Tab-separated table of C-alpha atoms in Angstrom:
chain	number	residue	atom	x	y	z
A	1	UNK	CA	25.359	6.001	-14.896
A	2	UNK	CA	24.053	8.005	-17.686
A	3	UNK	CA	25.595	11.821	-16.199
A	4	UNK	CA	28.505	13.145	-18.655
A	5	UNK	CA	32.024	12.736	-17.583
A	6	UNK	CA	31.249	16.651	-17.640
A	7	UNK	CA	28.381	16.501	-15.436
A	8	UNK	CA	30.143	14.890	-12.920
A	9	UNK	CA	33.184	17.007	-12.903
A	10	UNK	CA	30.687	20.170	-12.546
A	11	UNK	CA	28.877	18.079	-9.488
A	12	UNK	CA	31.696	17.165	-7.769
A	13	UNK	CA	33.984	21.193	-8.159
A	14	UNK	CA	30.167	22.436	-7.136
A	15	UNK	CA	30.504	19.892	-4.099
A	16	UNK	CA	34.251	20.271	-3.174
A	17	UNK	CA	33.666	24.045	-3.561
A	18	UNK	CA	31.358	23.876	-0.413
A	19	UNK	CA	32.998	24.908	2.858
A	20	UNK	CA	34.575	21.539	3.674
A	21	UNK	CA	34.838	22.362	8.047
A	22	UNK	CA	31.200	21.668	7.587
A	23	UNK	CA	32.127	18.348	6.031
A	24	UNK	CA	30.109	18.124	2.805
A	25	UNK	CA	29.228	15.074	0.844
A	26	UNK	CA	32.184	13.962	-2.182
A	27	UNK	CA	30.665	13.003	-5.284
A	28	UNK	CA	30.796	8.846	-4.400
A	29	UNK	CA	29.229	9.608	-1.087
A	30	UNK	CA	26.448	11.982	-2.883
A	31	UNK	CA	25.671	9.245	-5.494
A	32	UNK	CA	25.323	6.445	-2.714
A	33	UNK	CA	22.871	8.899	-0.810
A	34	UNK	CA	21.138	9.431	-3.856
A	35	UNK	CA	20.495	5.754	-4.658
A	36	UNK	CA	19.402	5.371	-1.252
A	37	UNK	CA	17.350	7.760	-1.540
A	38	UNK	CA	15.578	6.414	-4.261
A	39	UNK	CA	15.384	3.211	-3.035
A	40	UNK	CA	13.153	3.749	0.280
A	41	UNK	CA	9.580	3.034	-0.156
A	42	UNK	CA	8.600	6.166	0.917
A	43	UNK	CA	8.992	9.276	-0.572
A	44	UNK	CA	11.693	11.768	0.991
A	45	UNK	CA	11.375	15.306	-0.774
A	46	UNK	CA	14.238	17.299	-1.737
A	47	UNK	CA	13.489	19.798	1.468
A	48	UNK	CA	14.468	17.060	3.552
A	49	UNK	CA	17.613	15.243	1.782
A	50	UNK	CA	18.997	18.307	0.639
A	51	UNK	CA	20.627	19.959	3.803
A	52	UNK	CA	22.615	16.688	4.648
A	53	UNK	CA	24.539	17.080	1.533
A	54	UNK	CA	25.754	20.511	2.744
A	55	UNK	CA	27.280	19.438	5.804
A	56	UNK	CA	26.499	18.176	9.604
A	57	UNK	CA	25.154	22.024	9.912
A	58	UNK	CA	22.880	21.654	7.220
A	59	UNK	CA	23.670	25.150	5.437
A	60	UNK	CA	25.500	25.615	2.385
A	61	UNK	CA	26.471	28.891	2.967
A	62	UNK	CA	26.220	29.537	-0.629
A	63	UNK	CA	28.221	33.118	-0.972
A	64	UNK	CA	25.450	34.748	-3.448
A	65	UNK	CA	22.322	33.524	-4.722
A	66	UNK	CA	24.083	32.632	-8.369
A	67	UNK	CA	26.123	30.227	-6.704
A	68	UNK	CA	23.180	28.524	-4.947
A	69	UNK	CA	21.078	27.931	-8.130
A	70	UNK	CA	23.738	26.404	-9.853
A	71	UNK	CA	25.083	24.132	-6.796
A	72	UNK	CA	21.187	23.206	-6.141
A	73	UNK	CA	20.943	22.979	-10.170
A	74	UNK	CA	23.560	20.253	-10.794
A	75	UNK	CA	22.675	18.633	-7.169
A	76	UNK	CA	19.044	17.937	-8.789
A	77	UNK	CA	20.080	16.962	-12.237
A	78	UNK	CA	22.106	14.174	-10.486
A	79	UNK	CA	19.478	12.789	-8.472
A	80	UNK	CA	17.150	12.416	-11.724
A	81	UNK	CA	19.888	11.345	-13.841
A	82	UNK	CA	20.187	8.323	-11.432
A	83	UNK	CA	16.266	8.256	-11.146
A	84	UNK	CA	15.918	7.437	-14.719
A	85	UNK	CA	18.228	5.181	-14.784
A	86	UNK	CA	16.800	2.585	-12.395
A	87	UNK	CA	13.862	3.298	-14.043
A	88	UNK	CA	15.555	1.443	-17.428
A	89	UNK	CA	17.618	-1.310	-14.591
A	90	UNK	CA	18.122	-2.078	-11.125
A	91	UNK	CA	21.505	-2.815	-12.172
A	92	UNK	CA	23.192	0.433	-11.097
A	93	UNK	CA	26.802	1.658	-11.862
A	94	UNK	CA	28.172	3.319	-8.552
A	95	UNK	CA	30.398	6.092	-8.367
A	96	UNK	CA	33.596	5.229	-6.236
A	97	UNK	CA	36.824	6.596	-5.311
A	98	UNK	CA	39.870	5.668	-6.273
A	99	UNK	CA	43.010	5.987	-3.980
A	100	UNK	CA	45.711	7.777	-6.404
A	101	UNK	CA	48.325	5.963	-4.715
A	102	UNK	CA	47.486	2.839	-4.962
A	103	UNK	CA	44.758	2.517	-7.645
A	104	UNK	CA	42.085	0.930	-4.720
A	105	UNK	CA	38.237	1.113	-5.349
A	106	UNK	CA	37.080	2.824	-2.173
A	107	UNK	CA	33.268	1.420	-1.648
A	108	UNK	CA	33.694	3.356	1.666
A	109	UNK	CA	32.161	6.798	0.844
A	110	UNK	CA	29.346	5.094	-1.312
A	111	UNK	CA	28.071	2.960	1.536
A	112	UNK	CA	28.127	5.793	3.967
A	113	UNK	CA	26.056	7.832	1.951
A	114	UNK	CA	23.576	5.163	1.133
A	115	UNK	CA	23.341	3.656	4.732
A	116	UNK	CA	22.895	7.943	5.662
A	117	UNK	CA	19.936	8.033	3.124
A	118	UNK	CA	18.572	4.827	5.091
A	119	UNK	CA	18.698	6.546	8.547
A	120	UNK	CA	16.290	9.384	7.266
A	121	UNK	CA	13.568	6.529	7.115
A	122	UNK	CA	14.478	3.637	9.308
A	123	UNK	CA	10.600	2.925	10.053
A	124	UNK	CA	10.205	2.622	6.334
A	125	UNK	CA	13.616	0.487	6.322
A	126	UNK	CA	12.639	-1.999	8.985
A	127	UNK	CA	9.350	-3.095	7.302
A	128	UNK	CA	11.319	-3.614	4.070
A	129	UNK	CA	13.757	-5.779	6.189
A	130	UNK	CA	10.463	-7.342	7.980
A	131	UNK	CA	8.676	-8.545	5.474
A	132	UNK	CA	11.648	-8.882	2.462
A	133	UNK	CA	12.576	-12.447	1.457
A	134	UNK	CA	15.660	-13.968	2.348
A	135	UNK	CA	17.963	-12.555	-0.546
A	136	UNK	CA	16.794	-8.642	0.076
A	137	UNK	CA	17.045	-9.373	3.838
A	138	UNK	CA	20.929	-10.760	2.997
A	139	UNK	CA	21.604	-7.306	0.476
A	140	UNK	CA	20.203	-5.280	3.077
A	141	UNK	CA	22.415	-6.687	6.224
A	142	UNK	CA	25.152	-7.034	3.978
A	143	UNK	CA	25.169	-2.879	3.171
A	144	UNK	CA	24.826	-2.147	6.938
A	145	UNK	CA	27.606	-4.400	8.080
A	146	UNK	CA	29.853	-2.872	5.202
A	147	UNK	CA	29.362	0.593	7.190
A	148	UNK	CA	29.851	-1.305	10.375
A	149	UNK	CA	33.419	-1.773	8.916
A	150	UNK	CA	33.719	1.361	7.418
A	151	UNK	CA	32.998	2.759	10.970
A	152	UNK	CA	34.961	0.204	12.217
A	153	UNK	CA	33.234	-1.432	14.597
A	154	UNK	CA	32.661	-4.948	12.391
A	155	UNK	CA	32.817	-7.817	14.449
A	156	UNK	CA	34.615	-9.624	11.466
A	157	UNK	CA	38.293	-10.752	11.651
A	158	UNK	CA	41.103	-9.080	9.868
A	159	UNK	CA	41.176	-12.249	6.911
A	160	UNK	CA	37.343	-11.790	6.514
A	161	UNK	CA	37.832	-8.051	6.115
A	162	UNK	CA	40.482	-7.905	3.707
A	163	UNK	CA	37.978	-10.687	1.487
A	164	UNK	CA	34.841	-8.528	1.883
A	165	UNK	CA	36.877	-5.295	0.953
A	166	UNK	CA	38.271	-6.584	-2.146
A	167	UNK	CA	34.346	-8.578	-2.983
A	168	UNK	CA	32.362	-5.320	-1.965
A	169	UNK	CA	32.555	-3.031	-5.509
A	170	UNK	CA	31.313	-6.159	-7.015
A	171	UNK	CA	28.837	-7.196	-4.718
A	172	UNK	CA	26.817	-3.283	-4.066
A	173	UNK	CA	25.134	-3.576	-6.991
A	174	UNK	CA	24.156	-6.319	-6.575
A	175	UNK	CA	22.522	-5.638	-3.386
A	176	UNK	CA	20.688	-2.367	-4.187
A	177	UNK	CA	19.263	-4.593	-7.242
A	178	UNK	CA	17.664	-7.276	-5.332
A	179	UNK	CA	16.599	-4.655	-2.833
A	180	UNK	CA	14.961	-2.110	-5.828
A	181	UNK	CA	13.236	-4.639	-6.980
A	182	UNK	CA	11.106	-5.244	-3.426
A	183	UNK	CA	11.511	-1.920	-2.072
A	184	UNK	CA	10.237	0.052	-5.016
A	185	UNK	CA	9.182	-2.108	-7.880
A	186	UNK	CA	7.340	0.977	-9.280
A	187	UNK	CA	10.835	2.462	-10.396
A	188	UNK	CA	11.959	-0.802	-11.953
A	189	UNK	CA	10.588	-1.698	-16.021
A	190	UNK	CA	10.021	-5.411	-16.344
A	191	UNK	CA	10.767	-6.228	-12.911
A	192	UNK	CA	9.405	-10.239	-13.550
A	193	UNK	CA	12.104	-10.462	-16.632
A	194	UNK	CA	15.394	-9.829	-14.165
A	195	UNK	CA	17.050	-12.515	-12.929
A	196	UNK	CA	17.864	-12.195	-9.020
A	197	UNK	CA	22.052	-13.816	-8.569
A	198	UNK	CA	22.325	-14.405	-5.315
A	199	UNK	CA	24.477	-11.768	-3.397
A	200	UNK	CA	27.601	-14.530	-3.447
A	201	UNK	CA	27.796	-14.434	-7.069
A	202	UNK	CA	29.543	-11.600	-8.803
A	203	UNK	CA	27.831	-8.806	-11.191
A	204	UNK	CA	27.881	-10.231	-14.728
A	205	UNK	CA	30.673	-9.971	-16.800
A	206	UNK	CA	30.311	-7.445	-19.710
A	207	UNK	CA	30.148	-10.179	-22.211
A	208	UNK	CA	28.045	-12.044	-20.652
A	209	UNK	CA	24.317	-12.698	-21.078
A	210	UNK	CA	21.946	-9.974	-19.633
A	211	UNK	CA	20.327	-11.125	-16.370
A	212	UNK	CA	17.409	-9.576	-17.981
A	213	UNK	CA	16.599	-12.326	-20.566
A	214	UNK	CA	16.700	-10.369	-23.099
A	215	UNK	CA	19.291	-12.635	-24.543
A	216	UNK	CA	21.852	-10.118	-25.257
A	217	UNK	CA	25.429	-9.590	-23.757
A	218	UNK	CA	25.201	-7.384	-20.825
A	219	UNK	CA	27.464	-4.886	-22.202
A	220	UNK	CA	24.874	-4.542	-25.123
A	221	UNK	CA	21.925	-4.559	-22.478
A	222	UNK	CA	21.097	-3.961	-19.039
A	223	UNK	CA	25.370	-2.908	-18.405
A	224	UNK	CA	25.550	-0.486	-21.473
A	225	UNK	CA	25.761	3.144	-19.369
C-alpha cells in the first residue's frame, strides 16, 4: 500500500474519532471495503459507499464542518491511494489487525469490509461469479465463506478452521488478484503478463521471482509498496 505510515495514522484517529455507538469502520475494515469497492464491475460513487463507513446510521455526526472536510478528506485520499495502486498490480497489500496480546494477524475486519462492499452490488457480483472461470469462482467463494466464519456460521470443523485462519492473510491477496483481473481488467496494467497461482499456493515470497514476468524478485517488482 503506497499511504504513509502517517496517512494511515491520520485515517484511522479520523476513523476512531467517529462516535463508535454508531459502530464505525477501523482502518483494516475501511481498506477491505475500499478494495471491494474497487473491485465490482460497476461503478459505486462516493454518495453511496460513504455513509456505511460512518456507522449502521449512516451519519457521521461530524461536530463542525472543519471536522467533516478533513474526515471526508483523508477518507478519499485512501480510496485513491489504493485505486492507483491496483492500477500498477493486482497484487494488493491489505491492512490487518494485529491482536497486541498475542501478535495474531486478524483477516477478520478486512473480509467484513470487503464482503460489505460486495453486498452494495450483489447483481453485479453474481454475474462475475456466473460467468468467472473456475479460479475467480474459487477466490470469490473462498472470501464469502471466510465471513461465513467470521460470522460464525461456517459449516467447517474446528481442525479446518484453525488451518484456514492461520492460511487466510496469505491467501486474500491472492483472491482479490485473480478476481481484479476478471472483474475489472480496466484497473489492472499488463493484465496478460501476470501469472494467475492458484488460490492453494501461497503469495510469493519477497525474493522470489515476480509473477509478473518481469523477471525480477518480487520485492524489487510487483511486492515493492
Amino acid at each position: 500500500m503506497s499511504s504513509s505510515d502517517q496517512d494511515l495514522d491520520r485515517l484511522d484517529e479520523c476513523l476512531s474519532a467517529l462516535p463508535q455507538e454508531n459502530l464505525p469502520m477501523t482502518l483494516s475494515e475501511f481498506d477491505g471495503y475500499v478494495t471491494g469497492i474497487l473491485a465490482c464491475p460497476d461503478l459505486i460513487p462516493p454518495s453511496e459507499w460513504l455513509p456505511h463507513v460512518w456507522g449502521e446510521i449512516g451519519d457521521a455526526c461530524f461536530p463542525d464542518l472543519t471536522t467533516a472536510e478533513a474526515t471526508i478528506a483523508v477518507v478519499m485520499a485512501h480510496y485513491n491511494s489504493v485505486a492507483s495502486e491496483v492500477t500498477k498490480t493486482p497484487w494488493i497489500e491489505p491492512i490487518y489487525e494485529v491482536d497486541p496480546s498475542s501478535d495474531e494477524t486478524l483477516w477478520e475486519p478486512w473480509v467484513d469490509g470487503f464482503t460489505r462492499a460486495m453486498r452494495l452490488r450483489p447483481e453485479a457480483w453474481q454475474v462475475v461469479l456466473e460467468q468467472a472461470d473456475d479460479e475467480t469462482k474459487s477466490s470469490l467463494i473462498f472470501l464469502m465463506s471466510l465471513q461465513e466464519l467470521n460470522e460464525g456460521i461456517s459449516r467447517f470443523t474446528e481442525e479446518e478452521i484453525d488451518e484456514i485462519d492461520i492460511q487466510a492473510p496469505d491467501l486474500i491477496p491472492i483472491c482479490v488478484a485473480a478476481i481484479l483481473l476478471v472483474s475489472r481488467p480496466e484497473l489492472v496494467m499488463e493484465v496478460d503478463n501476470i501469472s494467475r497461482a492458484p488460490i492453494q499456493s501461497k503469495r510469493p515470497g519477497r525474493n522470489d521471482p515476480c509473477p509478473c514476468g518481469s523477471g525480477r524478485k518480487f520485492k524489487q517488482c510487483c511486492g515493492k509498496n
